[in-house]
Tab-separated table of C-alpha atoms in Angstrom:
chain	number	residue	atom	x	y	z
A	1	UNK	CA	162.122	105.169	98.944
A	2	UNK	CA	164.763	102.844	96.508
A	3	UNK	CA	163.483	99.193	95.469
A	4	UNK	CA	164.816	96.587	95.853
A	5	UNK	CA	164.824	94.612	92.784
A	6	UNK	CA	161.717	92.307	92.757
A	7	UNK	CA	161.874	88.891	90.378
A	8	UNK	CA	159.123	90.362	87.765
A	9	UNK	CA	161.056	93.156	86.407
A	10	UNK	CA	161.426	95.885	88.327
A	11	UNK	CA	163.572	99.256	87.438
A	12	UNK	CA	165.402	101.578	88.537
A	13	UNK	CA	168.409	104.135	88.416
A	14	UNK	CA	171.212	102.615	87.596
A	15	UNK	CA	174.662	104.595	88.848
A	16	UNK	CA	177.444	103.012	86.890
A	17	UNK	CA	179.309	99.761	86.236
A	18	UNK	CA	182.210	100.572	87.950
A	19	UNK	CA	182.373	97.811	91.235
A	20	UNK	CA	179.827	95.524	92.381
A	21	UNK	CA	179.210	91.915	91.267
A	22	UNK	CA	179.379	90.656	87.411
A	23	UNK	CA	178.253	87.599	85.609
A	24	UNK	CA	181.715	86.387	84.472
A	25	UNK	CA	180.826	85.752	80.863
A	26	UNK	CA	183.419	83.046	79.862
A	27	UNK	CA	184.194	83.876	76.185
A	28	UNK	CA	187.603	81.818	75.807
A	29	UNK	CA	185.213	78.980	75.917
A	30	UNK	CA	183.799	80.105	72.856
A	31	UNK	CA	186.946	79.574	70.662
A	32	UNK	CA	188.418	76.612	73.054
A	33	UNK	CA	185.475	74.538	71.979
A	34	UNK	CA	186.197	70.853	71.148
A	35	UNK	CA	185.503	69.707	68.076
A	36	UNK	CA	183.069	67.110	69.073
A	37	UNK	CA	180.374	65.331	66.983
A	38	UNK	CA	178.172	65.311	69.849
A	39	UNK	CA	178.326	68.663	71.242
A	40	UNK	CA	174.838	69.698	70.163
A	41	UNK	CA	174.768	74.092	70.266
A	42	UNK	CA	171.342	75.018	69.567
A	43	UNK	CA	171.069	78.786	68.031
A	44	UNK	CA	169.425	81.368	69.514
A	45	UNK	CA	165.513	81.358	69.962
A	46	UNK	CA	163.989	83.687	67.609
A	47	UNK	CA	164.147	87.583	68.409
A	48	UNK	CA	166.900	87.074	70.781
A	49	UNK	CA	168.796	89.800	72.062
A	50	UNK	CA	172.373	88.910	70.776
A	51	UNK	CA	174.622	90.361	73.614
A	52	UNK	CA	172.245	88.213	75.969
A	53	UNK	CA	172.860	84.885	73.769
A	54	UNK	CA	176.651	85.741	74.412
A	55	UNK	CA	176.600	86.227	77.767
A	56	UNK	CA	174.308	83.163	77.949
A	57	UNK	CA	176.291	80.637	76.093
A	58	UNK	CA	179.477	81.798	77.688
A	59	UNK	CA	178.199	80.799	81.101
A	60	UNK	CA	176.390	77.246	79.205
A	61	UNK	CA	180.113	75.959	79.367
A	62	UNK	CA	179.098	72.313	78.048
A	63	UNK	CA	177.137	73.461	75.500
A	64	UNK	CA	173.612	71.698	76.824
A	65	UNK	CA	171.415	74.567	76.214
A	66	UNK	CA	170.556	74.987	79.989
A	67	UNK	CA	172.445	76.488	82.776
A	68	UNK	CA	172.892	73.966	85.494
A	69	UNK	CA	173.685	75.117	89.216
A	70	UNK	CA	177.502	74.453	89.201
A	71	UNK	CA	177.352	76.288	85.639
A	72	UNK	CA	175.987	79.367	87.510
A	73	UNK	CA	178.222	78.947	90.184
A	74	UNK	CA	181.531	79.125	88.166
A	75	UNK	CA	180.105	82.426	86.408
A	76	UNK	CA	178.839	84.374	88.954
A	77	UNK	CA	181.688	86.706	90.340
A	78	UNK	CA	181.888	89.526	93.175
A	79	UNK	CA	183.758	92.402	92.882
A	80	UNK	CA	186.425	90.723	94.688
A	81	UNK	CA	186.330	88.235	92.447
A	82	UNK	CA	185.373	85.655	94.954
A	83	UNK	CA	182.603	82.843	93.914
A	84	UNK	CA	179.215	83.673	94.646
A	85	UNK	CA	178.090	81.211	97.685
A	86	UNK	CA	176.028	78.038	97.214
A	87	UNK	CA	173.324	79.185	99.238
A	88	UNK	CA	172.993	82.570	96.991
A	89	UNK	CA	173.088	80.024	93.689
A	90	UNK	CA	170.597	77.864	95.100
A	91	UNK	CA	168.430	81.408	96.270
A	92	UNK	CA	168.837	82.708	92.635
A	93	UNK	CA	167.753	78.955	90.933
A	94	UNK	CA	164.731	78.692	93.064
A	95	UNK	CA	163.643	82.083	91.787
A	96	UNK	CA	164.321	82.087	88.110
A	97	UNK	CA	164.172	78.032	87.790
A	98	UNK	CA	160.401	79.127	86.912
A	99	UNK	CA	159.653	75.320	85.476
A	100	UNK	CA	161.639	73.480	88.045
A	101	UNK	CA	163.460	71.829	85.734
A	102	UNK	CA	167.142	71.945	88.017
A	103	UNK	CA	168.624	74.217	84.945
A	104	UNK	CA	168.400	77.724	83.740
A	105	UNK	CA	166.822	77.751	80.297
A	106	UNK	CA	167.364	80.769	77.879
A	107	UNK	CA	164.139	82.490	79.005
A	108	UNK	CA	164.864	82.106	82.470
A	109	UNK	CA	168.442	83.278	82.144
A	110	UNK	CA	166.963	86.167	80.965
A	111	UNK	CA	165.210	87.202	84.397
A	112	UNK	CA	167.961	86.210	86.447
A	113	UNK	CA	170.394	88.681	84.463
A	114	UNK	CA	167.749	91.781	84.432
A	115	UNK	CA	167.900	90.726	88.247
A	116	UNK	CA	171.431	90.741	88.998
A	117	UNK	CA	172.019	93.767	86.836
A	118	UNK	CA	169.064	95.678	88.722
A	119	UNK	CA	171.443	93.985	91.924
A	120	UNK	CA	174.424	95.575	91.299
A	121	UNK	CA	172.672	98.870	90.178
A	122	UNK	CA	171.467	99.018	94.092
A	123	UNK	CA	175.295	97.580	95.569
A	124	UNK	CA	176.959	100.554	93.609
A	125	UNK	CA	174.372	103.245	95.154
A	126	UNK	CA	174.460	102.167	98.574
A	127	UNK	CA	178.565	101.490	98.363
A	128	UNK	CA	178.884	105.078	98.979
A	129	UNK	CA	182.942	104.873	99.591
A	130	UNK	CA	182.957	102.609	96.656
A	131	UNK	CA	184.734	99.690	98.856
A	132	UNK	CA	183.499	96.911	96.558
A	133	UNK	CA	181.670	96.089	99.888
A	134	UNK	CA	178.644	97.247	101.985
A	135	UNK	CA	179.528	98.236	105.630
A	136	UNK	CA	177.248	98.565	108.509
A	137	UNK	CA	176.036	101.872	107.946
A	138	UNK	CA	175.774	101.512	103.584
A	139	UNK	CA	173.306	98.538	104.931
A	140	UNK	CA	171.367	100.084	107.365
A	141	UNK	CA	170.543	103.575	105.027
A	142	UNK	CA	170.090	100.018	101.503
A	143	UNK	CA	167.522	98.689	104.066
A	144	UNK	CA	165.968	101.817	105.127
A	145	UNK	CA	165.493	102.746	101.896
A	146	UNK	CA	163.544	99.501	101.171
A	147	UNK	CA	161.158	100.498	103.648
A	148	UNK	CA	162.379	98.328	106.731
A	149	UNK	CA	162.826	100.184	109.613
A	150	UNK	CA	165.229	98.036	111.636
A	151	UNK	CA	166.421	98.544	115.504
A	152	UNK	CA	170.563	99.053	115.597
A	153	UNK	CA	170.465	95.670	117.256
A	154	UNK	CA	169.043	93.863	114.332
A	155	UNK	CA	171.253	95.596	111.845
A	156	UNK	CA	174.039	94.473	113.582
A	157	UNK	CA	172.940	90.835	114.018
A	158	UNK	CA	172.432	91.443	110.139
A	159	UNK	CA	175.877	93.064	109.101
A	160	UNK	CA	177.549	90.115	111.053
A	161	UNK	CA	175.387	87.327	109.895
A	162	UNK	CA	175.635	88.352	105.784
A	163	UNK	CA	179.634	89.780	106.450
A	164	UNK	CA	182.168	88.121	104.319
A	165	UNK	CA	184.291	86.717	107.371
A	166	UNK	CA	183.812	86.845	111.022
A	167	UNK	CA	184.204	89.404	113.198
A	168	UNK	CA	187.366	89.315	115.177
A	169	UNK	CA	187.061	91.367	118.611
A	170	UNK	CA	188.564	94.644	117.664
A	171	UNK	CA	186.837	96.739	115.381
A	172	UNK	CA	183.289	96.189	113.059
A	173	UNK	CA	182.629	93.423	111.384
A	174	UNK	CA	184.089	93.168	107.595
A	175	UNK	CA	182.092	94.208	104.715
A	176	UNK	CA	179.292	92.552	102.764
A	177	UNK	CA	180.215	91.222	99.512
A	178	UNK	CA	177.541	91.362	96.551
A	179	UNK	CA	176.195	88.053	96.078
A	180	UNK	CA	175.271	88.390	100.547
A	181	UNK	CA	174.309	91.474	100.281
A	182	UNK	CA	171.317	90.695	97.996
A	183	UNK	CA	170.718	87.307	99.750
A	184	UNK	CA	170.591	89.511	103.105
A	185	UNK	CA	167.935	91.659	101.741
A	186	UNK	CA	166.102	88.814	100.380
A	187	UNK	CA	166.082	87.233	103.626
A	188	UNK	CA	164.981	90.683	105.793
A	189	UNK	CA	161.877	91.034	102.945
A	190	UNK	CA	161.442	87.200	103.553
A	191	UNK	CA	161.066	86.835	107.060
A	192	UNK	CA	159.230	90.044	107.772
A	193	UNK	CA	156.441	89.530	104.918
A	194	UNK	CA	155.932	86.233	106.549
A	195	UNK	CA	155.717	88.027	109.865
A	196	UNK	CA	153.131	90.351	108.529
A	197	UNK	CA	151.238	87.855	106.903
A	198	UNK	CA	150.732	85.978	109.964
A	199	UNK	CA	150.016	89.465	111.959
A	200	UNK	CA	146.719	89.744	110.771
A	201	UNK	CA	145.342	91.966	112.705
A	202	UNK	CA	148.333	94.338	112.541
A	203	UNK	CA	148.930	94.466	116.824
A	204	UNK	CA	152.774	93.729	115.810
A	205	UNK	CA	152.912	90.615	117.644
A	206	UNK	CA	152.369	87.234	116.127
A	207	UNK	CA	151.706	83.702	117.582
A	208	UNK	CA	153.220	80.700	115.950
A	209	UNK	CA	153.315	77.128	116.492
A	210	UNK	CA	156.849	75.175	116.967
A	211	UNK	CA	155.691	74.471	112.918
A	212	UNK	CA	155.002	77.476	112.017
A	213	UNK	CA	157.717	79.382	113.208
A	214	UNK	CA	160.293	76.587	112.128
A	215	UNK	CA	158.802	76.775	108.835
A	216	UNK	CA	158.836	80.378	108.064
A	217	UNK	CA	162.554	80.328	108.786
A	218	UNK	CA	163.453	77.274	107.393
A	219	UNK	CA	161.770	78.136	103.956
A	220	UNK	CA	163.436	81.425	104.103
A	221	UNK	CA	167.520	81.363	101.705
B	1	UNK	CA	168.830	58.323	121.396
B	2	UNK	CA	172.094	59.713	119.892
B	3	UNK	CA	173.793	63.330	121.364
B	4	UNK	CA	174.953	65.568	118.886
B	5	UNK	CA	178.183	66.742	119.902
B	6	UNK	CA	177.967	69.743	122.327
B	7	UNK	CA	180.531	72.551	122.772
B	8	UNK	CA	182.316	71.692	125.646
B	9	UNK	CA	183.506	68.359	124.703
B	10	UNK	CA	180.831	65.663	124.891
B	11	UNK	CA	181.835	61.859	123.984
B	12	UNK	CA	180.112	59.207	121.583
B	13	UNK	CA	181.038	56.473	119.865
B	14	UNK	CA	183.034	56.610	116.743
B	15	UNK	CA	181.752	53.973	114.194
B	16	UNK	CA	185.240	54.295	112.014
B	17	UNK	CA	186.923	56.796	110.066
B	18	UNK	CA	186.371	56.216	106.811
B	19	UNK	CA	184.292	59.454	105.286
B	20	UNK	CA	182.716	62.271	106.235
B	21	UNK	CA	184.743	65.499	106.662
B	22	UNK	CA	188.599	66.089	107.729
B	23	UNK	CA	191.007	68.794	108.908
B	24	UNK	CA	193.328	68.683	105.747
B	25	UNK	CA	196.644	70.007	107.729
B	26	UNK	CA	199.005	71.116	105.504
B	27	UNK	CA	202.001	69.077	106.241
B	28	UNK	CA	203.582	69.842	103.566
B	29	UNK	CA	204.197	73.512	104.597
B	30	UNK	CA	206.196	72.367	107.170
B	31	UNK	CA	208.908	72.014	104.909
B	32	UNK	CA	208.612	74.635	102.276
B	33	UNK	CA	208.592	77.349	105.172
B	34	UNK	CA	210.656	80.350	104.097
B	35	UNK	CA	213.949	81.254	105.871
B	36	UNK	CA	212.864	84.322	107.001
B	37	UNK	CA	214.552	86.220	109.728
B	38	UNK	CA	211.540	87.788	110.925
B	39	UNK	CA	209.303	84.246	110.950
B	40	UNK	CA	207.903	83.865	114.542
B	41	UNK	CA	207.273	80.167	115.371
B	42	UNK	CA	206.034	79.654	119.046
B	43	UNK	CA	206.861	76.246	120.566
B	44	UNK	CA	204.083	74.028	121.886
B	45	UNK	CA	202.342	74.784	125.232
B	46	UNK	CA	203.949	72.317	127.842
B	47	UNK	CA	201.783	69.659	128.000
B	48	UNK	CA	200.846	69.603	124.550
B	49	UNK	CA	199.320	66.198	122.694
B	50	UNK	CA	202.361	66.025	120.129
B	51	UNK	CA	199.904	65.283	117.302
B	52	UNK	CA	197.427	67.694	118.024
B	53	UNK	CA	200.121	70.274	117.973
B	54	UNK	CA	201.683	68.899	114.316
B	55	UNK	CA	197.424	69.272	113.069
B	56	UNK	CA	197.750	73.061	114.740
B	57	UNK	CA	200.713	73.945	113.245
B	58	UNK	CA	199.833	72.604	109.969
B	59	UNK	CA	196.491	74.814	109.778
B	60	UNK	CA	198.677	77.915	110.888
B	61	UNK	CA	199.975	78.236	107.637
B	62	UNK	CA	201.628	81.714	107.838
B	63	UNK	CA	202.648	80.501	111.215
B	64	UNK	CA	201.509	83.471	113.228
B	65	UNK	CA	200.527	81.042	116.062
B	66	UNK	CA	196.979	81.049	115.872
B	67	UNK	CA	194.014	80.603	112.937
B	68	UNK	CA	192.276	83.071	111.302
B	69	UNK	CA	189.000	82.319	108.829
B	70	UNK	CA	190.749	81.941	106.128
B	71	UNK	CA	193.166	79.589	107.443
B	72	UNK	CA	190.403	77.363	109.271
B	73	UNK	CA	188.597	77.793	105.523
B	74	UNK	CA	191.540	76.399	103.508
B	75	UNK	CA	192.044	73.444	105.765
B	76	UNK	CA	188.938	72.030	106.049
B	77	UNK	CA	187.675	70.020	103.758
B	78	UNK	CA	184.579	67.613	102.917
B	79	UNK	CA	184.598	63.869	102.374
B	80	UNK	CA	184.817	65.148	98.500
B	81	UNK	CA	187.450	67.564	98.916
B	82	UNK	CA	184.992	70.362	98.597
B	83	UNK	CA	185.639	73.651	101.242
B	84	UNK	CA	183.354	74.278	104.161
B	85	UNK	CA	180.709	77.125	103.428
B	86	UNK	CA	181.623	80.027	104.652
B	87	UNK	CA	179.005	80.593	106.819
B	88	UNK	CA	180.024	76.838	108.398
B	89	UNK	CA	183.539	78.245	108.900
B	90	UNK	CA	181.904	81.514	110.460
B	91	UNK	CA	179.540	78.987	112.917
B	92	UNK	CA	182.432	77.523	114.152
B	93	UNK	CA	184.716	80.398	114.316
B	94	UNK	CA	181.952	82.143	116.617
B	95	UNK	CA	181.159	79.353	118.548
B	96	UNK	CA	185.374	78.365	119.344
B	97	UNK	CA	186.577	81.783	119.367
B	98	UNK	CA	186.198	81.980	122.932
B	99	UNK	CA	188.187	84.913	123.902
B	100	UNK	CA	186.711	86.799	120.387
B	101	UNK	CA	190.336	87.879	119.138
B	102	UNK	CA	189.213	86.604	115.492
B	103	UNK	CA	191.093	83.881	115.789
B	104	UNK	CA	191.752	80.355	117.188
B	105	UNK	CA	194.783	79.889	119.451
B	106	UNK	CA	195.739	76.472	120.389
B	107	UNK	CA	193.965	75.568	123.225
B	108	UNK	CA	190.179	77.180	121.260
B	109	UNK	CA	191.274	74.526	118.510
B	110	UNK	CA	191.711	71.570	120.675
B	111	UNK	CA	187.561	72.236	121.350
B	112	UNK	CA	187.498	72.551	117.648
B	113	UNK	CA	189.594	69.547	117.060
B	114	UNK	CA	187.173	67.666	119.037
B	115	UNK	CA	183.570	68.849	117.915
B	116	UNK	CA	184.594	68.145	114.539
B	117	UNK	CA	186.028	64.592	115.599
B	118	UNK	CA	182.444	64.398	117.058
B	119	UNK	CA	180.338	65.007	114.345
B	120	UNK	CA	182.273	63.464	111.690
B	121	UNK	CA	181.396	60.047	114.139
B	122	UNK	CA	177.795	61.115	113.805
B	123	UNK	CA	177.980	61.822	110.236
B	124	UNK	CA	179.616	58.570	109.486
B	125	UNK	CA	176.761	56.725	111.723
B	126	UNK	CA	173.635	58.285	109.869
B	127	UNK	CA	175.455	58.281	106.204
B	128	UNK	CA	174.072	54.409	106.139
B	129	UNK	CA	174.886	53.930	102.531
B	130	UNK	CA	178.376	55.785	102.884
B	131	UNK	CA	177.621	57.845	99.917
B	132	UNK	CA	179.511	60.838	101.797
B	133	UNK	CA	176.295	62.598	102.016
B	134	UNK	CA	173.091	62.623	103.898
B	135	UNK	CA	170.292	62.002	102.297
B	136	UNK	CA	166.775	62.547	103.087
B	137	UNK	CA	165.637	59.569	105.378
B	138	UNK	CA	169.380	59.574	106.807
B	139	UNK	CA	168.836	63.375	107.785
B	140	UNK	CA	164.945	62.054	109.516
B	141	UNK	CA	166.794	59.260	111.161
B	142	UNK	CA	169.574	62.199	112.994
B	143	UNK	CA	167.438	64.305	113.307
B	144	UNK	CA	164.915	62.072	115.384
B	145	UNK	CA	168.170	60.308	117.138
B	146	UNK	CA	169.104	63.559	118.397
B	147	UNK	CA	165.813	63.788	120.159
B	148	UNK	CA	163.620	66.486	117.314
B	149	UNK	CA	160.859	65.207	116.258
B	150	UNK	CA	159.922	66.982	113.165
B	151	UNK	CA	157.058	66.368	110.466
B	152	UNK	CA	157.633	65.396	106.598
B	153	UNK	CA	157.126	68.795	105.759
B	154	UNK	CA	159.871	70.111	108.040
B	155	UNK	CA	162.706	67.687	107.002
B	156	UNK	CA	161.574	68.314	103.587
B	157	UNK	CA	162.560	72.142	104.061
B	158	UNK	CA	165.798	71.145	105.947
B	159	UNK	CA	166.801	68.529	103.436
B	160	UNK	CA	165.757	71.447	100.783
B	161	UNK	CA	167.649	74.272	102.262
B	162	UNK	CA	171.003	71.911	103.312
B	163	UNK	CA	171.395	70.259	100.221
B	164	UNK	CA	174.845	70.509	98.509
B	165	UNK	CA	173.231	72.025	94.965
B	166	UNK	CA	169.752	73.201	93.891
B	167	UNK	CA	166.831	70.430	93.677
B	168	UNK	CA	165.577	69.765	90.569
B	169	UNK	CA	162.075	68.965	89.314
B	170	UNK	CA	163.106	65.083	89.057
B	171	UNK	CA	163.721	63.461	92.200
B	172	UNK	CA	164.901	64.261	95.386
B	173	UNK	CA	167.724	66.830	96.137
B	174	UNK	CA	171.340	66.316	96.376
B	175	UNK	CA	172.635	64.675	99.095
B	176	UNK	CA	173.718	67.213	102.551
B	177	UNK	CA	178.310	67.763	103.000
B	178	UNK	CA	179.391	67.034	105.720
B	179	UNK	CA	179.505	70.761	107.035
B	180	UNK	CA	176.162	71.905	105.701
B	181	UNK	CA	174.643	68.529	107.972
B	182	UNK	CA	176.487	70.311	110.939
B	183	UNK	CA	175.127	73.676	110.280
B	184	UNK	CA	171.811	72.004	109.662
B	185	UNK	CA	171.901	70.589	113.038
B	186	UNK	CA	172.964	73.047	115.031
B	187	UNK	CA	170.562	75.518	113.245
B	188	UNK	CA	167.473	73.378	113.940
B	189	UNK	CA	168.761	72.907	117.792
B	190	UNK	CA	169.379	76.555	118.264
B	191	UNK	CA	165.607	77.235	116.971
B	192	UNK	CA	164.273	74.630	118.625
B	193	UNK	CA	166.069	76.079	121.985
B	194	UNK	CA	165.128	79.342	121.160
B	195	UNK	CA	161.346	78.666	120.749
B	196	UNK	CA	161.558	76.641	123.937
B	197	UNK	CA	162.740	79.408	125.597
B	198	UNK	CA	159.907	81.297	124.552
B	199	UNK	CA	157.299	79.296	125.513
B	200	UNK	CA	157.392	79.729	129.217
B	201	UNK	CA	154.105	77.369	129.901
B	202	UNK	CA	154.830	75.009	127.581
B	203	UNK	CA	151.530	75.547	125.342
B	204	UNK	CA	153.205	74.664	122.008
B	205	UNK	CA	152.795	78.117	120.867
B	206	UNK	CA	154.875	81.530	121.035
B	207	UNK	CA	153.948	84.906	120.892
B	208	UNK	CA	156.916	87.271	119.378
B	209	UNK	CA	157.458	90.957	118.707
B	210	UNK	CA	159.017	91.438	115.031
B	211	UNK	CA	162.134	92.319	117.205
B	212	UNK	CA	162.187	89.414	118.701
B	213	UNK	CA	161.354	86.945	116.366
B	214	UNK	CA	164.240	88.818	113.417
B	215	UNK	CA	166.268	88.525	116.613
B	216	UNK	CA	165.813	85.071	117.283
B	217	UNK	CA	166.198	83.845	113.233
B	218	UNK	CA	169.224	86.246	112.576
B	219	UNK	CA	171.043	84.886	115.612
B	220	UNK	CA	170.801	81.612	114.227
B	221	UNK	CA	173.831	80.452	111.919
């Protein structure tokens, strides 16, 4: 069975680096920086893994010392080079923003990166044809290999739902880019821990009230 | 109470239109359109409302005669100039598409045209302060309008989940875009339906299968 990347530090096999999603580290900023009085650029916290520090100041853009939302936003990339979405951003934040504090923090930053970087080990398995994005069947052998066992109806609810444009009539739906993908699998591990939490006696039913059941989805990314 | 606009063209009130989203229709690319030979450009459908057809043909940008994603993507646009999600675009796309060719011919937009007329009336209504978002108690006061009545927890989640950036640890989050309040509000009415539907007596409480309740939440938008 492969894991999925949990938010303590899992690892795994890592294929490559060839496709997949990347943290655009924005190093022009480093040498386009004005030469203000007030731009404050604290150093690196003691024992710091340099390449890190880079990668973490390049996506800082103003300097603050924290990542903020719309800083993470701008520097996370697919493969396509199309913007991670705001609901992935705000998935990612609520994980790593460990101290709530609305900004990504140096410590924190590093989680999220061993994260996406664990991420994009799993894309560049399961993107067998190496499309730069998952299709229907990459996500059905990702998910079975994380342990869900899924009916071919719910996969395909799930490949349209996370695909990165709707499905016209004619043909399957279009792939999954990166930053979906992992908010897809997030979302299956989600919902059905919350199922089996509430399935206590393990008869694979459950019984929810109109709050519970609007709450387990609506707390879901 | 207030009725959230339906699908097959209910009527409101319009309290003005001075926020809220927009159709941004490219006018401009009526003009800069390339004199190519082998440029198709259907006339209007007798019958046609002139200025609904200018709005068409200005969100048909390659002028193939009908919208795809991207197109419907690129055109619409928040009271702050920021693009529809993706997964707004998608909702609408799958809700307009009626003949599922991928795309929205004339006649699908003119539904289109009108549901987002709708809810940009609504959104005006409930964004009291006109900030151009929806904030918290404007979200409880829809929400309620449109007949849900859901606890502090709940619209805590939605207002959570909807919100136009991450929450931080000091004060309430962001403010709700216009098309993340749609999608809010047509997520929470499709659940609500949905557990309705499921309880057949009316006892308040549900009894699912994991198929059917992954069904239900993945078949939501």
């Amino acid at each position: 069975m492969y894991q999925a990347p949990g938010y303590g530090g899992s690892s795994h096999h890592h294929p490559g680096y060839a496709s997949g999603g990347s943290v655009h580290s924005n190093h022009s900023t480093r040498y386009s920086r004005p030469a203000s009085n007030y731009s404050y650029q604290p150093g690196p916290p003691p024992g710091t893994d340099p390449t890190l520090w880079t990668y973490f100041t390049g996506v800082d853009t103003d300097r603050s010392g924290s990542i903020t939302a719309n800083e993470l936003q701008q520097a996370l990339v697919n493969g396509n080079w199309t913007k991670f979405d705001l609901d992935t951003v705000k998935m990612l934040m609520s994980i790593f923003d460990v101290d709530r504090s609305g900004t990504i923090n140096y410590n924190e930053f590093a989680g999220l990166w061993k994260y996406i970087q664990d991420w994009q080990g799993v894309f560049r398995h399961f993107d067998r044809d190496q499309s730069g994005t998952i299709e229907g069947h990459e996500l059905a052998e990702a998910l079975r290999s994380f342990g869900y066992n899924l009916s071919p109806q719910l996969l395909r609810l799930i490949e349209q739902k996370y695909a990165s444009a709707p499905t016209s009539g004619y043909g399957p739906p279009p792939g999954i880019t990166f930053d979906r993908f992992v908010r897809a699998c997030v979302v299956v591990k989600t919902l059905t821990e919350s199922f089996q939490r509430a399935d206590v006696n393990r008869s694979g039913y459950v019984q929810f009230s109109y709050e519970q059941f609007m709450s387990i989805v609506l707390s879901a990314p």
